[in-house]
Amino acid sequence: MSIAIDIAQQPARGDRSQQGALALALLSALLVAACLISLTSGPTGVGLRDLVSYLAGSLLSGHQTLSKQDLIVLEAVRLPRTLLGLLVGAGLGLSGAMMQGLFRNPLADPGIVGVTSGASLAAVAAIVLGPTLLLPLQTALGAQFLPLMAFAGALINTGLLYRIATRGGQTSTVALVLSGISIGALTMAATGLLIFLADDRALRDITFWSLGSLGGATYGKALSIAPFILAALALLPFLARGLDALVLGDAAAFHMGIPVERLKRISVLVVAGACGASVAVAGSIAFVGIIVPHLLRLAIGPSHRFLLPGAALGGASLLLLADSIARTVAAPAELPIGIITALIGAPVFLLLLLGRGGRGLID
């Protein structure tokens, strides 16, 4: 009896709950550090001491000791940029983890399989056609026009990708990648046509999408995408168990009591909303959605109870750190953030392919 009790009290083999909880705590600490670095990075001289003085004045005394110029830098430039980077990074990381769980494939990433290009096409269409053909829709939706257009583009591409790549409840790597490349090529061709038709004003705005950036961040932009990202985060506890069951296949998940089709529809909406909103305000930023979830899966296992919030935290941290590098490495000039994430993500992805972590990527 005592032996049975001792065995029952032992954690199950392969249980990584403790590692998952520890990883979330560490990622939360990393995100706090990334926010501090983001708020104190840039060509102007507002450093950590100035930030502490600003927070102390705002929270304790109500009196600011910072100069008017430093206050403008913090409140009008860095705070909205940090908030926007946090939301966009969380959306991209979460989208990647959701797609990998939905397709049961670690290669599934919004940027690689064409979801991002669908959102970009819709956003470019909003920029080019908004003042003319889409003016009534733009007037009706207001600030939500661009995020909702990007959401629609991402949703259409995600739905097409799922229909094409999935056969009999199974999704192969080859079908996933090839269909993603095909859909991405079609949307990029349509984007090129819109660029050809664009005027000088629209061309300047479209240039923003090519490599991605958090430049021009405002509280309005952050508020426009916040409902999409926050809604996705709120749904995480209700989706984790179902995504874990999907690993065993659609039939097995159904017999476990999972409403498979409803889970898939909700997951597609979550990916389209989070990815589309992120692309709408930051452009196309690669590798965040594939590197962060895959590294977490190697570290803490496949449980989506920890993987989904971990991917959101890790994606936000990575994007904020990449943006801080983009603002400082060539100061006072600013590099596109997509260059930084590609320089970080591409070598890591190649190492995963060549090492132990890549065994399941191309099978």
mmCIF file of N, CA and C in Angstrom, residues 16 19-20 23 27 30 93 96-97 100 106-108 287-303 306-308 310-311 314-315 318 341 344-353 355-358 361:
data_model
loop_
_atom_site.group_PDB
_atom_site.id
_atom_site.type_symbol
_atom_site.label_atom_id
_atom_site.label_comp_id
_atom_site.label_asym_id
_atom_site.label_seq_id
_atom_site.Cartn_x
_atom_site.Cartn_y
_atom_site.Cartn_z
ATOM 1 N N ARG A 16 5.925 17.650 -17.808
ATOM 2 C CA ARG A 16 6.788 18.832 -17.774
ATOM 3 C C ARG A 16 6.046 20.032 -17.217
ATOM 4 N N GLN A 19 8.436 22.376 -15.481
ATOM 5 C CA GLN A 19 9.240 23.125 -16.446
ATOM 6 C C GLN A 19 8.400 24.188 -17.146
ATOM 7 N N GLY A 20 7.134 23.846 -17.451
ATOM 8 C CA GLY A 20 6.270 24.804 -18.110
ATOM 9 C C GLY A 20 5.978 26.014 -17.244
ATOM 10 N N ALA A 23 9.090 28.070 -17.028
ATOM 11 C CA ALA A 23 9.326 28.786 -18.284
ATOM 12 C C ALA A 23 8.437 30.023 -18.384
ATOM 13 N N LEU A 27 9.827 33.719 -18.750
ATOM 14 C CA LEU A 27 9.432 34.524 -19.904
ATOM 15 C C LEU A 27 8.750 35.819 -19.476
ATOM 16 N N LEU A 30 11.520 38.034 -18.527
ATOM 17 C CA LEU A 30 12.187 38.497 -19.744
ATOM 18 C C LEU A 30 11.383 39.594 -20.420
ATOM 19 N N GLY A 93 3.695 35.491 -32.136
ATOM 20 C CA GLY A 93 4.079 34.261 -31.446
ATOM 21 C C GLY A 93 2.898 33.334 -31.238
ATOM 22 N N GLY A 96 1.780 31.660 -34.558
ATOM 23 C CA GLY A 96 2.627 30.543 -34.944
ATOM 24 C C GLY A 96 2.334 29.290 -34.138
ATOM 25 N N ALA A 97 2.196 29.445 -32.816
ATOM 26 C CA ALA A 97 1.900 28.291 -31.972
ATOM 27 C C ALA A 97 0.546 27.676 -32.304
ATOM 28 N N GLN A 100 0.819 25.765 -35.674
ATOM 29 C CA GLN A 100 1.550 24.516 -35.510
ATOM 30 C C GLN A 100 0.689 23.462 -34.819
ATOM 31 N N PRO A 106 5.329 21.511 -37.091
ATOM 32 C CA PRO A 106 6.136 22.643 -36.624
ATOM 33 C C PRO A 106 6.599 23.580 -37.732
ATOM 34 N N LEU A 107 6.323 23.242 -39.004
ATOM 35 C CA LEU A 107 6.654 24.157 -40.097
ATOM 36 C C LEU A 107 5.559 25.192 -40.329
ATOM 37 N N ALA A 108 4.411 24.991 -39.717
ATOM 38 C CA ALA A 108 3.288 25.901 -39.951
ATOM 39 C C ALA A 108 3.569 27.238 -39.279
ATOM 40 N N PHE A 287 9.668 35.032 -39.033
ATOM 41 C CA PHE A 287 10.360 34.115 -38.131
ATOM 42 C C PHE A 287 9.912 34.171 -36.680
ATOM 43 N N VAL A 288 9.227 35.217 -36.258
ATOM 44 C CA VAL A 288 8.798 35.246 -34.856
ATOM 45 C C VAL A 288 7.838 34.099 -34.565
ATOM 46 N N GLY A 289 6.911 33.844 -35.488
ATOM 47 C CA GLY A 289 5.892 32.842 -35.263
ATOM 48 C C GLY A 289 6.345 31.414 -35.410
ATOM 49 N N ILE A 290 7.549 31.171 -35.914
ATOM 50 C CA ILE A 290 8.010 29.791 -36.055
ATOM 51 C C ILE A 290 9.129 29.457 -35.069
ATOM 52 N N ILE A 291 10.004 30.410 -34.801
ATOM 53 C CA ILE A 291 11.143 30.132 -33.935
ATOM 54 C C ILE A 291 10.721 30.034 -32.477
ATOM 55 N N VAL A 292 9.946 31.002 -32.004
ATOM 56 C CA VAL A 292 9.577 31.033 -30.581
ATOM 57 C C VAL A 292 8.783 29.794 -30.161
ATOM 58 N N PRO A 293 7.698 29.410 -30.865
ATOM 59 C CA PRO A 293 6.968 28.211 -30.430
ATOM 60 C C PRO A 293 7.792 26.941 -30.512
ATOM 61 N N HIS A 294 8.650 26.846 -31.531
ATOM 62 C CA HIS A 294 9.423 25.609 -31.677
ATOM 63 C C HIS A 294 10.471 25.468 -30.576
ATOM 64 N N LEU A 295 11.141 26.546 -30.247
ATOM 65 C CA LEU A 295 12.110 26.493 -29.153
ATOM 66 C C LEU A 295 11.417 26.159 -27.831
ATOM 67 N N LEU A 296 10.248 26.734 -27.613
ATOM 68 C CA LEU A 296 9.504 26.422 -26.393
ATOM 69 C C LEU A 296 9.068 24.968 -26.368
ATOM 70 N N ARG A 297 8.661 24.436 -27.507
ATOM 71 C CA ARG A 297 8.241 23.035 -27.565
ATOM 72 C C ARG A 297 9.411 22.116 -27.203
ATOM 73 N N LEU A 298 10.600 22.443 -27.645
ATOM 74 C CA LEU A 298 11.774 21.652 -27.291
ATOM 75 C C LEU A 298 12.074 21.730 -25.800
ATOM 76 N N ALA A 299 11.803 22.896 -25.200
ATOM 77 C CA ALA A 299 12.174 23.108 -23.800
ATOM 78 C C ALA A 299 11.139 22.571 -22.825
ATOM 79 N N ILE A 300 9.855 22.766 -23.113
ATOM 80 C CA ILE A 300 8.829 22.436 -22.123
ATOM 81 C C ILE A 300 7.835 21.392 -22.605
ATOM 82 N N GLY A 301 8.006 20.897 -23.827
ATOM 83 C CA GLY A 301 7.098 19.881 -24.314
ATOM 84 C C GLY A 301 5.945 20.464 -25.107
ATOM 85 N N PRO A 302 5.049 19.595 -25.595
ATOM 86 C CA PRO A 302 3.994 20.026 -26.515
ATOM 87 C C PRO A 302 2.704 20.502 -25.860
ATOM 88 N N SER A 303 2.636 20.545 -24.537
ATOM 89 C CA SER A 303 1.392 20.919 -23.876
ATOM 90 C C SER A 303 1.044 22.370 -24.190
ATOM 91 N N PHE A 306 0.874 25.446 -21.608
ATOM 92 C CA PHE A 306 2.034 26.298 -21.368
ATOM 93 C C PHE A 306 2.573 26.893 -22.675
ATOM 94 N N LEU A 307 2.409 26.146 -23.776
ATOM 95 C CA LEU A 307 3.007 26.563 -25.037
ATOM 96 C C LEU A 307 2.367 27.840 -25.584
ATOM 97 N N LEU A 308 1.044 27.952 -25.524
ATOM 98 C CA LEU A 308 0.370 29.118 -26.100
ATOM 99 C C LEU A 308 0.695 30.416 -25.360
ATOM 100 N N GLY A 310 3.221 30.873 -23.418
ATOM 101 C CA GLY A 310 4.668 31.039 -23.535
ATOM 102 C C GLY A 310 5.055 31.646 -24.872
ATOM 103 N N ALA A 311 4.375 31.220 -25.950
ATOM 104 C CA ALA A 311 4.671 31.775 -27.270
ATOM 105 C C ALA A 311 4.302 33.255 -27.334
ATOM 106 N N GLY A 314 7.049 35.019 -25.266
ATOM 107 C CA GLY A 314 8.324 34.971 -25.977
ATOM 108 C C GLY A 314 8.310 35.810 -27.238
ATOM 109 N N GLY A 315 7.196 35.786 -27.978
ATOM 110 C CA GLY A 315 7.108 36.602 -29.180
ATOM 111 C C GLY A 315 7.167 38.085 -28.870
ATOM 112 N N LEU A 318 10.834 38.894 -27.911
ATOM 113 C CA LEU A 318 11.730 38.887 -29.065
ATOM 114 C C LEU A 318 11.534 40.124 -29.924
ATOM 115 N N THR A 341 14.815 40.489 -37.226
ATOM 116 C CA THR A 341 14.208 39.196 -36.922
ATOM 117 C C THR A 341 14.675 38.120 -37.899
ATOM 118 N N ILE A 344 18.181 37.040 -36.901
ATOM 119 C CA ILE A 344 18.138 36.185 -35.711
ATOM 120 C C ILE A 344 17.466 34.845 -36.020
ATOM 121 N N GLY A 345 16.345 34.912 -36.719
ATOM 122 C CA GLY A 345 15.527 33.721 -36.894
ATOM 123 C C GLY A 345 16.049 32.733 -37.906
ATOM 124 N N ALA A 346 16.583 33.212 -39.021
ATOM 125 C CA ALA A 346 17.019 32.291 -40.068
ATOM 126 C C ALA A 346 18.144 31.362 -39.600
ATOM 127 N N PRO A 347 19.221 31.857 -38.950
ATOM 128 C CA PRO A 347 20.250 30.920 -38.466
ATOM 129 C C PRO A 347 19.718 29.944 -37.420
ATOM 130 N N VAL A 348 18.842 30.424 -36.521
ATOM 131 C CA VAL A 348 18.276 29.521 -35.520
ATOM 132 C C VAL A 348 17.448 28.434 -36.185
ATOM 133 N N PHE A 349 16.676 28.808 -37.188
ATOM 134 C CA PHE A 349 15.861 27.828 -37.899
ATOM 135 C C PHE A 349 16.732 26.794 -38.607
ATOM 136 N N LEU A 350 17.828 27.244 -39.229
ATOM 137 C CA LEU A 350 18.739 26.306 -39.885
ATOM 138 C C LEU A 350 19.387 25.364 -38.877
ATOM 139 N N LEU A 351 19.757 25.886 -37.711
ATOM 140 C CA LEU A 351 20.332 25.028 -36.672
ATOM 141 C C LEU A 351 19.320 23.984 -36.204
ATOM 142 N N LEU A 352 18.058 24.382 -36.087
ATOM 143 C CA LEU A 352 17.020 23.428 -35.706
ATOM 144 C C LEU A 352 16.842 22.343 -36.760
ATOM 145 N N LEU A 353 16.911 22.733 -38.030
ATOM 146 C CA LEU A 353 16.791 21.756 -39.106
ATOM 147 C C LEU A 353 17.949 20.764 -39.107
ATOM 148 N N GLY A 355 19.973 20.051 -36.519
ATOM 149 C CA GLY A 355 20.187 19.380 -35.238
ATOM 150 C C GLY A 355 19.063 18.450 -34.872
ATOM 151 N N ARG A 356 19.050 18.051 -33.617
ATOM 152 C CA ARG A 356 18.022 17.125 -33.111
ATOM 153 C C ARG A 356 16.631 17.712 -33.196
ATOM 154 N N GLY A 357 16.543 19.052 -33.024
ATOM 155 C CA GLY A 357 15.231 19.672 -33.032
ATOM 156 C C GLY A 357 14.573 19.674 -34.391
ATOM 157 N N GLY A 358 15.323 19.353 -35.468
ATOM 158 C CA GLY A 358 14.743 19.374 -36.784
ATOM 159 C C GLY A 358 14.284 18.043 -37.292
ATOM 160 N N LEU A 361 10.743 18.136 -38.474
ATOM 161 C CA LEU A 361 10.324 19.231 -39.345
ATOM 162 C C LEU A 361 10.100 18.789 -40.775
#
